[in-house]
XYZ file of C-alpha atoms in Angstrom:
318
model
C -8.078 9.872 -20.521
C -8.965 12.552 -17.581
C -11.401 15.358 -17.883
C -8.993 17.874 -16.504
C -8.136 21.037 -18.690
C -4.670 19.838 -20.441
C -3.675 23.615 -20.317
C -3.673 23.296 -16.688
C -2.014 20.295 -16.289
C 1.683 18.793 -16.168
C 2.398 14.993 -16.612
C 5.518 13.521 -15.240
C 5.902 10.052 -15.760
C 8.920 8.349 -13.819
C 10.173 5.356 -15.344
C 12.014 2.348 -13.525
C 14.272 1.413 -16.546
C 11.406 -0.336 -17.792
C 12.505 -3.112 -20.658
C 8.587 -3.964 -21.711
C 7.987 -1.384 -24.388
C 7.016 1.045 -21.741
C 8.987 3.772 -22.806
C 8.232 3.961 -26.397
C 4.581 4.303 -25.513
C 5.611 7.132 -23.163
C 7.730 8.453 -25.804
C 4.761 8.618 -28.264
C 3.042 10.604 -25.530
C 5.792 13.170 -24.977
C 6.543 14.031 -28.703
C 2.885 14.520 -29.392
C 2.175 16.637 -25.956
C 4.348 19.030 -24.504
C 2.636 18.653 -20.770
C 4.114 14.912 -20.898
C 7.655 14.419 -19.488
C 9.810 11.274 -18.903
C 12.398 11.215 -16.005
C 14.164 8.237 -15.406
C 14.423 6.576 -12.157
C 17.585 4.320 -11.644
C 16.788 3.282 -8.198
C 13.598 1.645 -9.650
C 11.835 2.218 -6.126
C 8.829 4.174 -5.472
C 9.803 6.779 -2.879
C 13.069 7.798 -5.578
C 10.322 8.041 -8.539
C 7.815 10.030 -6.142
C 11.157 12.563 -5.227
C 12.084 13.041 -9.004
C 8.646 13.839 -10.266
C 8.209 16.359 -6.801
C 11.333 18.169 -7.579
C 10.837 18.580 -11.355
C 7.373 19.289 -11.587
C 6.153 22.969 -11.490
C 2.560 22.986 -10.034
C 1.044 23.799 -7.031
C -0.951 20.466 -6.845
C 0.844 17.439 -6.831
C -1.068 13.985 -7.483
C 0.674 10.515 -7.060
C -1.108 8.304 -9.724
C 0.267 4.731 -10.002
C 0.521 2.401 -12.570
C -1.503 -0.938 -12.506
C -4.627 1.280 -11.609
C -7.420 2.758 -13.369
C -8.684 6.236 -12.790
C -12.143 7.461 -13.911
C -12.136 10.527 -16.234
C -12.980 13.055 -13.588
C -10.572 11.402 -10.956
C -8.132 14.718 -11.109
C -11.001 16.948 -11.094
C -12.279 15.769 -8.115
C -9.013 15.613 -6.211
C -8.459 19.192 -7.193
C -12.080 20.118 -5.930
C -11.673 18.673 -2.579
C -7.717 19.824 -1.834
C -8.800 23.345 -2.924
C -12.334 23.446 -1.114
C -10.959 21.595 2.048
C -8.476 23.133 5.089
C -6.412 19.576 4.000
C -3.169 18.961 3.249
C -3.227 15.631 1.061
C -6.635 14.082 -0.385
C -7.144 10.513 -1.465
C -10.085 8.052 -2.452
C -11.454 4.782 -1.714
C -9.407 2.299 -3.822
C -11.523 -0.598 -5.260
C -9.471 -3.756 -5.595
C -9.852 -5.743 -8.715
C -8.511 -9.168 -10.071
C -5.272 -8.876 -12.020
C -6.487 -12.080 -14.193
C -9.586 -14.256 -14.782
C -8.690 -16.848 -12.160
C -9.770 -18.226 -9.144
C -6.898 -17.275 -7.331
C -6.684 -13.701 -8.551
C -10.150 -12.947 -7.627
C -9.862 -14.818 -3.911
C -6.867 -12.302 -3.726
C -8.560 -9.329 -4.962
C -11.393 -10.161 -2.706
C -9.106 -10.607 0.599
C -7.644 -7.099 -0.020
C -11.283 -5.840 0.145
C -12.102 -7.257 3.595
C -11.959 -5.920 6.915
C -10.327 -9.549 8.121
C -7.858 -9.042 5.429
C -6.662 -5.464 6.053
C -8.248 -4.421 9.211
C -9.764 -1.352 9.403
C -8.081 0.201 6.356
C -10.942 2.852 5.223
C -9.229 3.271 1.921
C -10.198 0.007 0.779
C -13.087 -1.048 3.022
C -14.761 2.347 2.202
C -16.481 5.238 4.210
C -19.665 7.120 3.421
C -19.040 10.508 3.912
C -15.284 12.664 3.721
C -13.541 11.408 6.939
C -10.329 12.169 8.360
C -7.780 9.301 8.137
C -3.981 8.167 8.653
C -3.226 7.324 4.933
C -4.890 7.727 1.488
C -3.728 5.395 -1.611
C -2.352 7.876 -4.833
C -2.564 11.275 -2.598
C -3.418 14.554 -3.875
C -1.062 16.732 -2.204
C -0.222 20.604 -1.733
C 3.144 21.111 -2.604
C 3.921 23.229 0.308
C 3.732 20.225 2.464
C 6.921 19.083 1.176
C 8.629 22.102 1.666
C 7.303 22.247 5.308
C 7.718 18.317 6.145
C 10.317 17.033 3.633
C 10.645 14.644 0.507
C 9.648 10.524 0.749
C 12.131 8.502 2.915
C 14.137 6.616 0.287
C 15.224 3.925 2.494
C 11.614 2.911 2.620
C 11.159 0.248 -0.302
C 7.771 -0.058 0.716
C 5.280 1.868 3.363
C 6.559 5.376 2.147
C 3.640 7.022 1.696
C 2.771 5.780 5.673
C 5.686 7.238 6.944
C 5.401 10.484 5.039
C 1.739 10.874 6.082
C 2.227 10.156 9.478
C 4.998 12.788 9.230
C 2.643 15.054 7.787
C 0.080 14.468 10.685
C 2.612 15.034 13.435
C 3.711 18.348 12.106
C -0.230 19.650 11.891
C -1.468 18.160 8.385
C -4.692 16.904 7.534
C -5.790 13.792 5.211
C -9.077 13.727 3.705
C -10.532 10.430 2.237
C -13.118 11.292 -0.049
C -15.957 8.689 -0.949
C -16.808 9.871 -4.013
C -13.127 9.840 -5.494
C -12.714 6.280 -6.976
C -9.673 4.591 -8.395
C -9.636 0.755 -9.550
C -6.301 -1.083 -8.310
C -5.687 -4.477 -9.688
C -4.387 -7.005 -7.335
C -1.520 -9.454 -7.558
C -2.906 -12.666 -9.662
C -1.358 -15.221 -7.551
C -0.272 -16.447 -4.027
C 3.672 -15.983 -4.741
C 2.882 -12.300 -5.425
C 0.654 -11.793 -2.619
C 3.281 -13.406 -0.665
C 6.351 -11.140 -1.955
C 4.032 -7.858 -1.799
C 2.877 -8.307 2.086
C 6.159 -9.554 2.906
C 7.745 -6.201 1.897
C 4.916 -4.189 3.706
C 5.477 -5.892 6.889
C 9.223 -6.038 6.180
C 9.790 -2.185 5.937
C 6.991 -1.294 8.514
C 9.066 -1.223 11.467
C 11.694 0.938 10.103
C 8.858 3.070 9.198
C 7.741 3.462 12.792
C 11.505 4.228 13.975
C 11.798 7.016 11.828
C 8.327 8.407 12.771
C 8.840 7.410 16.635
C 5.391 5.581 16.931
C 3.083 3.015 16.151
C 1.130 4.237 12.756
C -2.248 2.165 13.464
C -3.082 -1.016 16.087
C -3.795 -2.843 12.684
C -0.318 -3.203 11.933
C 0.581 -5.042 14.572
C -1.768 -8.033 14.581
C -0.091 -10.290 12.035
C 3.245 -9.728 13.615
C 1.888 -10.599 17.082
C -0.234 -13.596 16.014
C 2.672 -15.175 14.358
C 4.931 -14.336 16.988
C 2.757 -16.139 19.663
C 2.145 -18.970 17.533
C 5.792 -19.216 17.433
C 6.139 -18.838 20.857
C 3.532 -21.212 22.239
C 4.710 -23.778 20.007
C 8.322 -23.507 21.158
C 7.146 -23.342 24.683
C 5.078 -26.290 24.434
C 8.303 -28.504 24.546
C 8.527 -27.313 27.988
C 4.752 -26.773 29.483
C 1.801 -28.536 27.473
C -0.332 -25.620 28.326
C 1.609 -24.455 26.140
C 0.612 -26.510 23.444
C -3.233 -26.331 24.293
C -2.910 -22.679 23.733
C -1.421 -22.813 20.337
C -4.331 -25.342 19.450
C -7.107 -23.287 20.765
C -5.333 -20.081 18.746
C -4.845 -22.130 15.568
C -8.461 -23.259 15.965
C -10.045 -19.511 16.599
C -8.047 -18.661 13.573
C -9.038 -21.302 11.399
C -12.934 -20.751 12.156
C -12.694 -16.705 12.037
C -11.024 -17.530 8.316
C -13.978 -19.941 7.363
C -16.934 -17.801 8.874
C -15.348 -14.389 6.723
C -14.474 -16.660 3.684
C -17.650 -18.070 3.479
C -19.472 -14.807 3.770
C -17.693 -13.331 0.902
C -18.353 -16.659 -1.069
C -21.770 -16.357 -0.655
C -22.008 -12.953 -2.088
C -19.838 -13.676 -5.011
C -19.137 -17.347 -5.922
C -19.216 -20.312 -3.574
C -16.115 -21.953 -5.522
C -13.985 -19.355 -3.996
C -14.349 -20.350 -0.246
C -10.931 -22.435 -0.488
C -9.126 -20.035 -2.515
C -10.192 -17.456 0.047
C -9.108 -19.100 3.121
C -5.471 -19.726 1.556
C -5.515 -15.758 0.255
C -6.147 -14.912 3.530
C -3.371 -17.291 5.123
C -0.948 -15.709 2.581
C -2.094 -12.139 3.627
C -1.498 -12.445 7.513
C 1.491 -14.760 7.421
C 3.440 -12.930 5.067
C 3.071 -9.843 6.723
C 3.952 -11.097 9.932
C 7.080 -12.800 8.702
C 8.193 -9.634 6.989
C 7.467 -7.676 10.253
C 9.347 -10.133 12.561
C 12.441 -10.094 10.165
C 12.162 -6.345 9.921
C 12.288 -5.988 13.872
C 15.468 -8.138 13.883
C 16.920 -6.359 10.812
C 16.273 -2.744 11.607
C 15.303 -2.577 15.388
C 17.710 -5.271 16.458
C 21.058 -5.145 13.678
C 20.208 -1.866 12.710
C 20.623 -2.696 9.200
C 19.571 0.331 7.651
C 22.266 2.297 9.268
C 24.854 0.164 6.971
C 23.735 2.008 4.019
C 20.745 2.195 1.421
C 18.707 -1.006 1.565
C 18.913 -2.241 -2.419
C 18.397 -5.892 -2.196
C 14.710 -5.874 -2.219
C 13.292 -4.372 -5.483
C 9.800 -3.864 -6.134
C 8.218 -6.524 -8.413
C 4.774 -7.631 -9.647
């Protein structure tokens, strides 16, 4: 529940044709509260859901609130206060990552997503001490007028649609503020295979987002692809030059040592038994993003797959 006045709020639930009983729960709220409305999203992907909501809402401030996230009672109130009280177009807060279940793997996955070794300098994940202008925030609180100025979310982007939109916003003179006292709690994927699928998709669609915005978002997005690409290049070149094998060995050792150090430091603060699970989580996180990124370069930059119609074969899954 939120403490924001209900008579000043409109809730639009955009459902991706769920079959797990979600619609019945939503309809119970719709029947009880006039400010709750249900819309269908036959495409079943995030950007179409966002666009359906934006097109059908009435308010001057639009807040994206995803499922699998817990929001404190004052979340909407603080978002509105910041977007009204500052010269900004999009406001977001720190996203604290929680385990998706009580297993050691789930704990390790959540901790890896809150580490600079796992996600680089993504400030909304690792935190800030004071309000800061950033390149992106989770679950943004937008002024409606920004959509009229720069357009809606790009529906080609199954993933990274918010990164592309925020880059477009900044390119058109907009400002994005990360406020440390706005906090949400995100429940991470609870298994390695689900983590792989999610970050493969993030990596896969990033080159397409780069092409659309005509520029690199942040240097952190390049690291997994460069790392994996260099391993492949050194490995293949090693068949012709032994020095390449040496470079492959050195790079691999440096990564394993760095992985161990970061995993050890995190495990010391939490549970030492998490050490091997953390090391595996980091490998899955980095390799899945890197594989996806390189595949995305081939599909979008080389084979121009996106020009042959909408991309439908990679639905969002939990």
